[in-house]
Structure formats: C-alpha cells, structure tokens
PDB file of C-alpha atoms and ligand atoms in Angstrom:
ATOM      1  CA  MET A   1      85.384  54.175 108.570  1.00  0.00           C
ATOM      2  CA  ALA A   2      85.005  58.137 108.835  1.00  0.00           C
ATOM      3  CA  PRO A   3      81.697  59.230 110.611  1.00  0.00           C
ATOM      4  CA  ASP A   4      78.896  60.195 108.633  1.00  0.00           C
ATOM      5  CA  ASN A   5      79.165  63.916 110.203  1.00  0.00           C
ATOM      6  CA  ARG A   6      75.705  64.400 107.734  1.00  0.00           C
ATOM      7  CA  SER A   7      73.738  63.781 110.907  1.00  0.00           C
ATOM      8  CA  MET A   8      75.756  66.159 113.412  1.00  0.00           C
ATOM      9  CA  PRO A   9      74.809  69.569 114.093  1.00  0.00           C
ATOM     10  CA  PRO A  10      76.219  72.016 112.128  1.00  0.00           C
ATOM     11  CA  LEU A  11      78.824  74.056 113.597  1.00  0.00           C
ATOM     12  CA  LEU A  12      78.450  77.038 111.035  1.00  0.00           C
ATOM     13  CA  GLN A  13      75.537  78.048 108.283  1.00  0.00           C
ATOM     14  CA  LEU A  14      75.112  79.819 105.785  1.00  0.00           C
ATOM     15  CA  ASP A  15      71.176  81.049 105.596  1.00  0.00           C
ATOM     16  CA  ASP A  16      70.917  81.970 102.101  1.00  0.00           C
ATOM     17  CA  LEU A  17      73.896  84.567 102.411  1.00  0.00           C
ATOM     18  CA  VAL A  18      74.181  86.787  99.703  1.00  0.00           C
ATOM     19  CA  VAL A  19      78.232  88.452 100.578  1.00  0.00           C
ATOM     20  CA  ASP A  20      78.379  92.098 100.036  1.00  0.00           C
ATOM     21  CA  ILE A  21      80.575  92.794  97.239  1.00  0.00           C
ATOM     22  CA  PRO A  22      81.300  96.587  96.919  1.00  0.00           C
ATOM     23  CA  GLY A  23      79.323  97.637  93.348  1.00  0.00           C
ATOM     24  CA  ARG A  24      78.396  94.168  92.350  1.00  0.00           C
ATOM     25  CA  PRO A  25      74.687  92.968  91.755  1.00  0.00           C
ATOM     26  CA  ASP A  26      73.815  90.050  94.103  1.00  0.00           C
ATOM     27  CA  GLY A  27      76.057  86.818  93.998  1.00  0.00           C
ATOM     28  CA  ALA A  28      74.629  83.633  94.486  1.00  0.00           C
ATOM     29  CA  ALA A  29      72.992  83.231  97.855  1.00  0.00           C
ATOM     30  CA  LEU A  30      74.923  80.349  99.722  1.00  0.00           C
ATOM     31  CA  ARG A  31      73.094  77.856 101.856  1.00  0.00           C
ATOM     32  CA  LEU A  32      75.271  75.152 103.193  1.00  0.00           C
ATOM     33  CA  ALA A  33      76.338  74.474 106.774  1.00  0.00           C
ATOM     34  CA  VAL A  34      79.844  72.973 107.807  1.00  0.00           C
ATOM     35  CA  ARG A  35      79.998  70.454 110.338  1.00  0.00           C
ATOM     36  CA  PRO A  36      82.105  68.760 112.359  1.00  0.00           C
ATOM     37  CA  GLY A  37      84.835  66.807 110.801  1.00  0.00           C
ATOM     38  CA  GLN A  38      84.141  68.636 107.575  1.00  0.00           C
ATOM     39  CA  CYS A  39      87.108  70.760 105.318  1.00  0.00           C
ATOM     40  CA  TRP A  40      85.585  73.404 103.011  1.00  0.00           C
ATOM     41  CA  GLY A  41      87.561  75.051 100.134  1.00  0.00           C
ATOM     42  CA  VAL A  42      86.734  77.765  98.800  1.00  0.00           C
ATOM     43  CA  LEU A  43      87.835  77.804  95.126  1.00  0.00           C
ATOM     44  CA  GLY A  44      87.870  81.096  92.595  1.00  0.00           C
ATOM     45  CA  PRO A  45      90.015  83.740  90.715  1.00  0.00           C
ATOM     46  CA  ASN A  46      91.152  86.712  92.038  1.00  0.00           C
ATOM     47  CA  GLY A  47      88.516  88.954  92.774  1.00  0.00           C
ATOM     48  CA  ALA A  48      85.595  86.782  92.868  1.00  0.00           C
ATOM     49  CA  GLY A  49      84.704  87.493  96.799  1.00  0.00           C
ATOM     50  CA  LYS A  50      86.489  84.579  99.029  1.00  0.00           C
ATOM     51  CA  SER A  51      87.905  86.813 101.216  1.00  0.00           C
ATOM     52  CA  THR A  52      84.735  89.477 101.469  1.00  0.00           C
ATOM     53  CA  LEU A  53      83.524  86.102 102.087  1.00  0.00           C
ATOM     54  CA  LEU A  54      85.728  84.657 104.585  1.00  0.00           C
ATOM     55  CA  HIS A  55      85.492  87.962 106.610  1.00  0.00           C
ATOM     56  CA  THR A  56      81.532  88.254 106.569  1.00  0.00           C
ATOM     57  CA  LEU A  57      81.495  84.489 107.907  1.00  0.00           C
ATOM     58  CA  ALA A  58      84.065  85.941 110.629  1.00  0.00           C
ATOM     59  CA  GLY A  59      81.275  88.521 111.647  1.00  0.00           C
ATOM     60  CA  LEU A  60      83.826  91.207 110.239  1.00  0.00           C
ATOM     61  CA  ARG A  61      81.630  93.168 107.575  1.00  0.00           C
ATOM     62  CA  PRO A  62      77.776  92.530 107.193  1.00  0.00           C
ATOM     63  CA  ALA A  63      75.992  90.489 104.598  1.00  0.00           C
ATOM     64  CA  ARG A  64      73.776  91.843 101.740  1.00  0.00           C
ATOM     65  CA  ARG A  65      71.365  89.413 102.664  1.00  0.00           C
ATOM     66  CA  GLY A  66      70.876  86.219 104.585  1.00  0.00           C
ATOM     67  CA  GLY A  67      72.426  85.008 107.817  1.00  0.00           C
ATOM     68  CA  LEU A  68      74.603  82.913 109.624  1.00  0.00           C
ATOM     69  CA  ARG A  69      74.309  80.407 112.986  1.00  0.00           C
ATOM     70  CA  LEU A  70      76.709  79.276 115.000  1.00  0.00           C
ATOM     71  CA  ASP A  71      75.866  75.847 116.529  1.00  0.00           C
ATOM     72  CA  GLY A  72      72.339  76.664 115.558  1.00  0.00           C
ATOM     73  CA  HIS A  73      72.178  80.376 117.192  1.00  0.00           C
ATOM     74  CA  PRO A  74      72.023  83.919 115.107  1.00  0.00           C
ATOM     75  CA  MET A  75      75.175  85.162 114.497  1.00  0.00           C
ATOM     76  CA  ASP A  76      73.783  88.653 115.065  1.00  0.00           C
ATOM     77  CA  ASP A  77      72.183  87.158 118.957  1.00  0.00           C
ATOM     78  CA  LEU A  78      75.747  86.170 120.367  1.00  0.00           C
ATOM     79  CA  PRO A  79      78.534  88.336 121.823  1.00  0.00           C
ATOM     80  CA  ARG A  80      81.454  89.258 120.308  1.00  0.00           C
ATOM     81  CA  ARG A  81      83.749  86.743 123.001  1.00  0.00           C
ATOM     82  CA  ARG A  82      81.588  84.119 122.356  1.00  0.00           C
ATOM     83  CA  ILE A  83      81.966  84.244 118.778  1.00  0.00           C
ATOM     84  CA  ALA A  84      85.758  84.702 119.061  1.00  0.00           C
ATOM     85  CA  ARG A  85      85.590  80.987 120.875  1.00  0.00           C
ATOM     86  CA  HIS A  86      83.777  79.606 118.177  1.00  0.00           C
ATOM     87  CA  LEU A  87      85.569  81.183 114.556  1.00  0.00           C
ATOM     88  CA  GLY A  88      88.954  81.486 114.237  1.00  0.00           C
ATOM     89  CA  MET A  89      90.168  83.446 111.458  1.00  0.00           C
ATOM     90  CA  VAL A  90      93.821  83.708 109.609  1.00  0.00           C
ATOM     91  CA  PHE A  91      93.959  86.662 107.472  1.00  0.00           C
ATOM     92  CA  GLN A  92      96.010  86.608 103.821  1.00  0.00           C
ATOM     93  CA  ASP A  93      97.942  89.406 104.584  1.00  0.00           C
ATOM     94  CA  GLN A  94      99.217  89.676 108.381  1.00  0.00           C
ATOM     95  CA  GLN A  95      99.596  93.239 109.639  1.00  0.00           C
ATOM     96  CA  ASP A  96     102.499  94.287 112.331  1.00  0.00           C
ATOM     97  CA  GLY A  97     100.078  96.479 114.617  1.00  0.00           C
ATOM     98  CA  PHE A  98     102.342  96.922 117.274  1.00  0.00           C
ATOM     99  CA  PRO A  99     105.973  95.464 118.217  1.00  0.00           C
ATOM    100  CA  ALA A 100     105.647  91.972 119.944  1.00  0.00           C
ATOM    101  CA  THR A 101     107.496  89.059 120.041  1.00  0.00           C
ATOM    102  CA  VAL A 102     106.090  85.859 118.429  1.00  0.00           C
ATOM    103  CA  LEU A 103     105.011  84.173 121.573  1.00  0.00           C
ATOM    104  CA  GLU A 104     103.170  87.419 122.510  1.00  0.00           C
ATOM    105  CA  THR A 105     101.713  87.431 119.585  1.00  0.00           C
ATOM    106  CA  ALA A 106     100.377  83.639 119.373  1.00  0.00           C
ATOM    107  CA  LEU A 107      99.179  84.175 123.326  1.00  0.00           C
ATOM    108  CA  ILE A 108      96.785  86.528 121.339  1.00  0.00           C
ATOM    109  CA  GLY A 109      94.656  83.299 120.730  1.00  0.00           C
ATOM    110  CA  ARG A 110      93.828  83.057 124.116  1.00  0.00           C
ATOM    111  CA  HIS A 111      92.197  86.885 124.426  1.00  0.00           C
ATOM    112  CA  PRO A 112      88.901  85.376 123.758  1.00  0.00           C
ATOM    113  CA  TYR A 113      89.226  83.184 127.264  1.00  0.00           C
ATOM    114  CA  LEU A 114      90.414  85.802 129.675  1.00  0.00           C
ATOM    115  CA  ARG A 115      88.746  88.613 131.251  1.00  0.00           C
ATOM    116  CA  PRO A 116      89.839  92.195 130.787  1.00  0.00           C
ATOM    117  CA  TRP A 117      93.319  92.754 132.376  1.00  0.00           C
ATOM    118  CA  GLU A 118      93.457  89.100 133.283  1.00  0.00           C
ATOM    119  CA  MET A 119      97.052  87.457 133.125  1.00  0.00           C
ATOM    120  CA  GLU A 120      97.604  84.667 130.591  1.00  0.00           C
ATOM    121  CA  SER A 121      97.820  81.329 132.754  1.00  0.00           C
ATOM    122  CA  ALA A 122     100.716  78.731 132.694  1.00  0.00           C
ATOM    123  CA  ALA A 123      97.939  76.802 130.511  1.00  0.00           C
ATOM    124  CA  ASP A 124      97.739  79.736 128.191  1.00  0.00           C
ATOM    125  CA  TYR A 125     101.628  79.642 127.838  1.00  0.00           C
ATOM    126  CA  ALA A 126     101.564  76.087 127.546  1.00  0.00           C
ATOM    127  CA  ALA A 127      98.876  76.484 124.313  1.00  0.00           C
ATOM    128  CA  ALA A 128     100.623  79.124 122.913  1.00  0.00           C
ATOM    129  CA  GLN A 129     104.186  76.904 123.172  1.00  0.00           C
ATOM    130  CA  ASP A 130     102.596  73.967 121.686  1.00  0.00           C
ATOM    131  CA  ALA A 131     100.758  75.523 118.903  1.00  0.00           C
ATOM    132  CA  LEU A 132     104.303  77.348 118.049  1.00  0.00           C
ATOM    133  CA  GLU A 133     105.644  73.879 118.472  1.00  0.00           C
ATOM    134  CA  ARG A 134     103.393  71.918 115.895  1.00  0.00           C
ATOM    135  CA  THR A 135     103.934  74.711 113.677  1.00  0.00           C
ATOM    136  CA  GLY A 136     107.958  74.432 113.105  1.00  0.00           C
ATOM    137  CA  LEU A 137     108.268  77.942 115.343  1.00  0.00           C
ATOM    138  CA  GLU A 138     109.620  76.522 118.375  1.00  0.00           C
ATOM    139  CA  GLY A 139     112.684  78.517 119.313  1.00  0.00           C
ATOM    140  CA  LEU A 140     111.679  81.445 118.036  1.00  0.00           C
ATOM    141  CA  GLU A 141     109.586  82.909 120.932  1.00  0.00           C
ATOM    142  CA  HIS A 142     111.182  86.049 122.011  1.00  0.00           C
ATOM    143  CA  ARG A 143     112.456  87.166 118.686  1.00  0.00           C
ATOM    144  CA  PRO A 144     110.571  90.443 117.152  1.00  0.00           C
ATOM    145  CA  VAL A 145     107.947  89.233 114.490  1.00  0.00           C
ATOM    146  CA  SER A 146     108.770  92.265 112.281  1.00  0.00           C
ATOM    147  CA  THR A 147     111.668  90.077 111.598  1.00  0.00           C
ATOM    148  CA  LEU A 148     110.113  86.945 110.529  1.00  0.00           C
ATOM    149  CA  SER A 149     110.253  85.739 106.972  1.00  0.00           C
ATOM    150  CA  GLY A 150     106.630  85.618 105.342  1.00  0.00           C
ATOM    151  CA  GLY A 151     106.506  82.166 105.753  1.00  0.00           C
ATOM    152  CA  GLU A 152     107.334  82.291 109.437  1.00  0.00           C
ATOM    153  CA  ARG A 153     105.188  85.047 109.961  1.00  0.00           C
ATOM    154  CA  GLN A 154     102.378  82.770 107.893  1.00  0.00           C
ATOM    155  CA  ARG A 155     102.976  79.829 110.314  1.00  0.00           C
ATOM    156  CA  LEU A 156     102.685  82.187 113.519  1.00  0.00           C
ATOM    157  CA  ALA A 157      99.132  83.067 112.514  1.00  0.00           C
ATOM    158  CA  ILE A 158      98.357  79.541 112.088  1.00  0.00           C
ATOM    159  CA  ALA A 159     100.187  78.945 115.742  1.00  0.00           C
ATOM    160  CA  THR A 160      97.761  81.618 116.857  1.00  0.00           C
ATOM    161  CA  ALA A 161      94.257  80.470 115.647  1.00  0.00           C
ATOM    162  CA  LEU A 162      95.767  76.710 117.032  1.00  0.00           C
ATOM    163  CA  THR A 163      96.241  78.487 120.356  1.00  0.00           C
ATOM    164  CA  GLN A 164      92.426  80.106 120.245  1.00  0.00           C
ATOM    165  CA  ASP A 165      91.607  76.594 119.776  1.00  0.00           C
ATOM    166  CA  PRO A 166      88.016  77.720 117.724  1.00  0.00           C
ATOM    167  CA  ARG A 167      85.409  74.682 116.977  1.00  0.00           C
ATOM    168  CA  VAL A 168      85.921  76.663 112.984  1.00  0.00           C
ATOM    169  CA  PHE A 169      89.146  77.716 111.187  1.00  0.00           C
ATOM    170  CA  LEU A 170      88.005  80.621 108.327  1.00  0.00           C
ATOM    171  CA  LEU A 171      91.577  80.489 106.726  1.00  0.00           C
ATOM    172  CA  ASP A 172      92.126  82.733 103.924  1.00  0.00           C
ATOM    173  CA  GLU A 173      94.778  81.403 101.902  1.00  0.00           C
ATOM    174  CA  PRO A 174      96.860  79.308 104.368  1.00  0.00           C
ATOM    175  CA  THR A 175      99.503  78.024 102.063  1.00  0.00           C
ATOM    176  CA  ASN A 176     100.405  81.593 100.877  1.00  0.00           C
ATOM    177  CA  HIS A 177     104.241  81.847 101.208  1.00  0.00           C
ATOM    178  CA  LEU A 178     104.755  78.553 102.174  1.00  0.00           C
ATOM    179  CA  ASP A 179     107.393  76.299 100.708  1.00  0.00           C
ATOM    180  CA  LEU A 180     105.962  72.660  99.551  1.00  0.00           C
ATOM    181  CA  HIS A 181     106.931  70.944 102.588  1.00  0.00           C
ATOM    182  CA  HIS A 182     105.207  73.759 105.194  1.00  0.00           C
ATOM    183  CA  GLN A 183     102.288  73.955 102.812  1.00  0.00           C
ATOM    184  CA  VAL A 184     101.835  70.096 103.493  1.00  0.00           C
ATOM    185  CA  GLU A 185     102.351  70.885 107.363  1.00  0.00           C
ATOM    186  CA  VAL A 186      99.899  73.350 107.602  1.00  0.00           C
ATOM    187  CA  LEU A 187      97.383  71.551 105.611  1.00  0.00           C
ATOM    188  CA  ASP A 188      98.450  68.408 107.635  1.00  0.00           C
ATOM    189  CA  ILE A 189      97.474  69.825 110.998  1.00  0.00           C
ATOM    190  CA  VAL A 190      94.198  71.550 109.460  1.00  0.00           C
ATOM    191  CA  ARG A 191      93.300  67.867 108.925  1.00  0.00           C
ATOM    192  CA  HIS A 192      94.197  67.041 112.334  1.00  0.00           C
ATOM    193  CA  MET A 193      91.856  69.490 113.681  1.00  0.00           C
ATOM    194  CA  VAL A 194      89.210  68.789 111.265  1.00  0.00           C
ATOM    195  CA  ALA A 195      89.641  64.859 112.548  1.00  0.00           C
ATOM    196  CA  HIS A 196      89.345  66.135 116.040  1.00  0.00           C
ATOM    197  CA  GLY A 197      85.637  67.454 115.654  1.00  0.00           C
ATOM    198  CA  ARG A 198      86.432  70.734 114.390  1.00  0.00           C
ATOM    199  CA  GLY A 199      85.133  72.134 111.022  1.00  0.00           C
ATOM    200  CA  ALA A 200      87.232  74.505 108.380  1.00  0.00           C
ATOM    201  CA  ILE A 201      87.295  77.160 105.711  1.00  0.00           C
ATOM    202  CA  LEU A 202      89.983  77.314 103.108  1.00  0.00           C
ATOM    203  CA  THR A 203      90.415  79.619 100.583  1.00  0.00           C
ATOM    204  CA  MET A 204      92.860  78.287  98.193  1.00  0.00           C
ATOM    205  CA  HIS A 205      94.443  79.012  94.907  1.00  0.00           C
ATOM    206  CA  ASP A 206      96.134  75.597  94.510  1.00  0.00           C
ATOM    207  CA  VAL A 207      93.491  73.385  93.063  1.00  0.00           C
ATOM    208  CA  ASN A 208      95.425  70.452  93.868  1.00  0.00           C
ATOM    209  CA  LEU A 209      96.078  70.670  97.024  1.00  0.00           C
ATOM    210  CA  THR A 210      92.554  71.432  97.656  1.00  0.00           C
ATOM    211  CA  ALA A 211      91.183  68.571  96.292  1.00  0.00           C
ATOM    212  CA  ARG A 212      93.297  66.462  98.443  1.00  0.00           C
ATOM    213  CA  TYR A 213      92.567  67.688 101.632  1.00  0.00           C
ATOM    214  CA  CYS A 214      89.102  69.514 101.580  1.00  0.00           C
ATOM    215  CA  ASP A 215      86.286  67.347 101.557  1.00  0.00           C
ATOM    216  CA  HIS A 216      83.351  69.733 100.241  1.00  0.00           C
ATOM    217  CA  LEU A 217      84.408  72.661  97.664  1.00  0.00           C
ATOM    218  CA  LEU A 218      82.530  75.643  97.045  1.00  0.00           C
ATOM    219  CA  LEU A 219      83.481  77.618  93.940  1.00  0.00           C
ATOM    220  CA  MET A 220      82.323  81.213  93.621  1.00  0.00           C
ATOM    221  CA  TYR A 221      82.491  82.301  89.763  1.00  0.00           C
ATOM    222  CA  PRO A 222      83.231  86.247  88.919  1.00  0.00           C
ATOM    223  CA  ASN A 223      80.189  87.023  87.421  1.00  0.00           C
ATOM    224  CA  GLY A 224      78.414  86.139  91.422  1.00  0.00           C
ATOM    225  CA  ASP A 225      77.450  82.064  90.308  1.00  0.00           C
ATOM    226  CA  ALA A 226      78.308  79.654  92.865  1.00  0.00           C
ATOM    227  CA  CYS A 227      77.880  76.007  93.696  1.00  0.00           C
ATOM    228  CA  TRP A 228      79.042  73.722  95.972  1.00  0.00           C
ATOM    229  CA  GLY A 229      79.076  70.064  97.463  1.00  0.00           C
ATOM    230  CA  PRO A 230      81.577  67.284  98.037  1.00  0.00           C
ATOM    231  CA  THR A 231      84.751  67.331  96.503  1.00  0.00           C
ATOM    232  CA  ARG A 232      84.285  64.587  94.204  1.00  0.00           C
ATOM    233  CA  ASP A 233      81.025  65.806  92.914  1.00  0.00           C
ATOM    234  CA  MET A 234      82.723  69.037  92.270  1.00  0.00           C
ATOM    235  CA  LEU A 235      85.832  68.311  90.557  1.00  0.00           C
ATOM    236  CA  ILE A 236      84.750  69.061  87.165  1.00  0.00           C
ATOM    237  CA  PRO A 237      87.689  69.525  84.551  1.00  0.00           C
ATOM    238  CA  ARG A 238      84.911  71.851  82.622  1.00  0.00           C
ATOM    239  CA  ALA A 239      83.208  73.606  85.516  1.00  0.00           C
ATOM    240  CA  LEU A 240      87.280  74.194  86.720  1.00  0.00           C
ATOM    241  CA  GLU A 241      88.147  75.419  83.245  1.00  0.00           C
ATOM    242  CA  ARG A 242      84.853  78.218  83.107  1.00  0.00           C
ATOM    243  CA  LEU A 243      85.923  78.929  87.144  1.00  0.00           C
ATOM    244  CA  TYR A 244      88.995  80.415  86.110  1.00  0.00           C
ATOM    245  CA  GLY A 245      88.523  81.074  81.848  1.00  0.00           C
ATOM    246  CA  GLN A 246      92.098  78.696  82.129  1.00  0.00           C
ATOM    247  CA  PRO A 247      92.674  75.119  79.831  1.00  0.00           C
ATOM    248  CA  LEU A 248      93.546  72.524  81.919  1.00  0.00           C
ATOM    249  CA  ALA A 249      94.833  69.021  81.318  1.00  0.00           C
ATOM    250  CA  VAL A 250      93.655  66.456  83.725  1.00  0.00           C
ATOM    251  CA  GLY A 251      95.623  63.310  84.917  1.00  0.00           C
ATOM    252  CA  GLN A 252      95.716  61.128  88.002  1.00  0.00           C
ATOM    253  CA  VAL A 253      98.457  60.791  90.715  1.00  0.00           C
ATOM    254  CA  ASP A 254      97.479  57.732  93.620  1.00  0.00           C
ATOM    255  CA  GLY A 255      93.775  57.747  92.418  1.00  0.00           C
ATOM    256  CA  MET A 256      92.988  61.259  92.543  1.00  0.00           C
ATOM    257  CA  PRO A 257      92.724  63.931  89.962  1.00  0.00           C
ATOM    258  CA  VAL A 258      95.319  66.365  89.199  1.00  0.00           C
ATOM    259  CA  PHE A 259      95.165  69.391  87.447  1.00  0.00           C
ATOM    260  CA  LEU A 260      97.219  71.085  85.478  1.00  0.00           C
ATOM    261  CA  PRO A 261      96.960  74.555  83.666  1.00  0.00           C
ATOM    262  CA  LEU A 262      98.046  74.666  79.792  1.00  0.00           C
ATOM    263  CA  GLY A 263      99.250  77.632  78.289  1.00  0.00           C
ATOM    264  CA  THR A 264      96.245  79.871  76.524  1.00  0.00           C
ATOM    265  CA  GLU A 265      98.149  81.456  73.548  1.00  0.00           C
ATOM    266  CA  ARG A 266      97.927  77.915  71.781  1.00  0.00           C
ATOM    267  CA  GLU A 267      95.559  78.145  68.564  1.00  0.00           C
ATOM    268  CA  ASP A 268      95.416  74.023  68.399  1.00  0.00           C
ATOM    269  CA  ALA A 269      94.492  73.579  72.240  1.00  0.00           C
ATOM    270  CA  GLU A 270      92.685  70.306  72.483  1.00  0.00           C
ATOM    271  CA  PRO A 271      89.181  69.656  74.083  1.00  0.00           C
ATOM    272  CA  VAL A 272      89.365  68.830  77.888  1.00  0.00           C
ATOM    273  CA  GLN A 273      88.998  64.776  77.119  1.00  0.00           C
ATOM    274  CA  SER A 274      91.903  63.640  74.536  1.00  0.00           C
ATOM    275  CA  ARG A 275      93.905  65.998  77.021  1.00  0.00           C
ATOM    276  CA  GLN A 276      93.814  63.556  79.468  1.00  0.00           C
ATOM    277  CA  ASN A 277      97.146  61.475  80.892  1.00  0.00           C
ATOM    278  CA  ASP A 278      97.665  58.611  82.907  1.00  0.00           C
ATOM    279  CA  LEU A 279     100.094  60.303  85.524  1.00  0.00           C
ATOM    280  CA  SER A 280      99.745  57.813  88.354  1.00  0.00           C
ATOM    281  CA  THR A 281     102.826  57.558  90.314  1.00  0.00           C
ATOM    282  CA  ARG A 282     103.627  54.011  89.740  1.00  0.00           C
ATOM    283  CA  ALA A 283     103.452  54.914  85.872  1.00  0.00           C
ATOM    284  CA  ARG A 284     106.087  57.653  86.430  1.00  0.00           C
ATOM    285  CA  HIS A 285     108.338  55.538  88.355  1.00  0.00           C
ATOM    286  CA  LYS A 286     108.336  52.835  85.922  1.00  0.00           C
ATOM    287  CA  ASP A 287     109.098  54.891  82.998  1.00  0.00           C
ATOM    288  CA  ALA A 288     111.680  57.426  85.049  1.00  0.00           C
ATOM    289  CA  PRO A 289     115.007  57.108  83.589  1.00  0.00           C
ATOM    290  CA  ALA A 290     117.528  54.661  85.878  1.00  0.00           C
ATOM    291  CA  PRO A 291     119.346  57.801  88.015  1.00  0.00           C
TER     292      PRO A 291
HETATM  293  N1  LIG N 301      86.233  97.815 100.819  1.00  0.00           N
HETATM  294  C1  LIG N 301      86.498  97.106 100.031  1.00  0.00           C
HETATM  295  N2  LIG N 301      85.885  98.475  98.712  1.00  0.00           N
HETATM  296  C2  LIG N 301      85.694  98.104  97.344  1.00  0.00           C
HETATM  297  N3  LIG N 301      85.796  97.064  97.014  1.00  0.00           N
HETATM  298  C3  LIG N 301      85.999  95.708  97.669  1.00  0.00           C
HETATM  299  C4  LIG N 301      86.374  96.479  98.698  1.00  0.00           C
HETATM  300  N4  LIG N 301      86.315  95.318  99.298  1.00  0.00           N
HETATM  301  C5  LIG N 301      86.596  93.990  98.248  1.00  0.00           C
HETATM  302  N5  LIG N 301      86.401  95.251  97.416  1.00  0.00           N
HETATM  303  C6  LIG N 301      86.773  94.133  96.130  1.00  0.00           C
HETATM  304  O1  LIG N 301      85.702  93.263  95.855  1.00  0.00           O
HETATM  305  C7  LIG N 301      86.499  92.158  94.736  1.00  0.00           C
HETATM  306  C8  LIG N 301      86.601  90.548  96.061  1.00  0.00           C
HETATM  307  O2  LIG N 301      87.613  90.634  97.036  1.00  0.00           O
HETATM  308  P1  LIG N 301      88.131  89.717  97.448  1.00  0.00           P
HETATM  309  O3  LIG N 301      89.181  90.029  98.018  1.00  0.00           O
HETATM  310  O4  LIG N 301      87.091  89.156  98.206  1.00  0.00           O
HETATM  311  O5  LIG N 301      88.030  88.686  96.222  1.00  0.00           O
HETATM  312  P2  LIG N 301      89.655  87.171  96.510  1.00  0.00           P
HETATM  313  O6  LIG N 301      88.404  86.430  95.628  1.00  0.00           O
HETATM  314  O7  LIG N 301      89.704  86.956  97.734  1.00  0.00           O
HETATM  315  O8  LIG N 301      90.816  87.682  95.555  1.00  0.00           O
HETATM  316  P3  LIG N 301      92.039  86.663  95.317  1.00  0.00           P
HETATM  317  O9  LIG N 301      91.580  85.271  95.154  1.00  0.00           O
HETATM  318  O10 LIG N 301      92.521  88.152  94.731  1.00  0.00           O
HETATM  319  O11 LIG N 301      92.608  87.348  97.093  1.00  0.00           O
HETATM  320  C9  LIG N 301      87.321  92.662  94.243  1.00  0.00           C
HETATM  321  O12 LIG N 301      86.713  92.992  93.424  1.00  0.00           O
HETATM  322  C10 LIG N 301      87.819  93.638  95.215  1.00  0.00           C
HETATM  323  O13 LIG N 301      88.510  94.625  94.675  1.00  0.00           O
END
C-alpha cells in the first residue's frame, strides 16, 4: 500500500501565493503543499500562467503576494545554494548559453554542491553518466549540445536535473519535443524519483498523461481562478471543458478516464454525459478486426 504522505512535512509550501502575471489583476491565492512522494500536475491553457508559476516557485521571479517555504523555512531566508540543492528546474525551452558537450551540460547539475573553482569529482562524473544513461543519452557524452535534436536536448535537460538530485523537481512541459515512447520514459523517471521521496511539479498540456502520472492537480484558469486537489477529485469533465474552452469526450482505459478533444465547429455538439464512451482496452481488443 502507498504510504500516507499527508502526514509528512512539506518539501515545498505555497502560502497564499499570488503569481505576478504582468498586466493582470491578482489571481487565486495558492495555498498548497508538495510532500515527499507527491507528483503535482499543473494544467491550463496557453498563457494561463503555468510557466510564470514555476519560475516563481524556483525563486527566479518575485510573487505578487504570499510566500514560499522549503522544508518549513521561508525561501527568502535561504541562501541561493541551499535553494539550488532543494529545487531543480527544467525550463520549457533550453537556451545554448555557450558551446558545451552533453556531459559538460549534465555536470552543471553538480554546481550547487561545488565550492567556487572546485573541480567535479569522480562521483560527480558518475552521477552525470548515470543520469545520461537513464535518459537514453549514453554514447552522446562528447557531442556538442548544438548538434542534438529537440527531443535529445529535452532529455539532456532532464538528465541535468537528475544529476542535480534536488528534493523537488520543477518541470516545465517535460514532455515537450518528445515522441510517445520518450514521453512515457521521462514520466516513468519522474515517477521513480517521486517514489523515492522526492516531490515534483509538472506543467503539462496532455491531460491524459497528467492524469496517469500525477496524484495531484492544479488547474489554472485564464481569468486567474485556480483549483487544486487529488487527481481523482479534479478530473471533472465540465471543469476541464471550462479550463480549455474545449468540448471533450470522456472514456475509460484500464479504469482511468481518458479525455478526447471534440471539434468545436459542430452545432449539434451533445452534452458531455451522453458522449461518454467505453474505450476500455478489453472492449477495443474484442472488437478489433483480426490482423
Ligand atoms: N516578462 C513578461 N512580460 C510581460 N508579460 C509576460 C512576461 N512573462 C509572461 N508574460 C505573460 O504572462 C502570461 C502567462 O505566461 P506563461 O508563460 O506563464 O503562461 P503558460 O500558462 O505557461 O503558457 P503556455 O502554455 O503557452 O506555455 C502570458 O500572457 C505571457 O504573455
């Protein structure tokens, strides 16, 4: 049975945090806690403020109101190095700051643990190598990052965060640029880290993968509203339709809800309830034509 992590002290706590989205009135004050073993998915349409929230949680931009606590300590009181050991951020788009190889880039994850001018140790190299292997980048160690494909670059960003080994992973669209197999592989890695006592917050656009991998959801609406809670309580079709302004069909696969976007141009669009389909794998396999 999964441990009841509600009794564990939060790794990251949002105390009535209001994200500062330029030119917009105050949105909802977020009061939630990320505990060891929890994976939070942040869903919302383009421009709702998901990346801005993650940057705020990483301490890269100030909140408009409220505060953050790491392990119970106000983040404002903590030195940057301590924060960098606690929080690992993967950005939505990776920038090539300066020419570097794949291995050198993964090793950046060890910087919060090194003194100024200290060289990486054999253990640091081993951590980077292990992260590259876990993300399927072994063999590319000496390639310039500029030669990587979009998906390889995204996996390198995840590998760098794994090398950093933070307590909380802040991942801005971690499945960006990834094919289906690598999406699942990366989310399995996140799940593994979470199962080993880390916490994670992921912004995502794929509702179905989010529902499958995240045990908690935060829904961010474009008007600044937000709601959050355990995933099983949040997957309400009408709430998701309102979130995206998008009609959805709802089915089931292996006992999990599955949401499919419907065309918006149909005038005869039926209400959600009557569009529910049984997409269970057993039903599909039974009805599938013989190969
Ligand atoms: N530095 C800035 N100056 C002005 N506006 C900004 C700035 N940063 C973000 N914004 C605006 O804030 C809003 C929220 O942006 P954000 O990138 O957080 O949204 P998002 O939910 O992550 O979107 P997406 O799903 O498209 O990645 C957007 O309207 C964006 O244009």
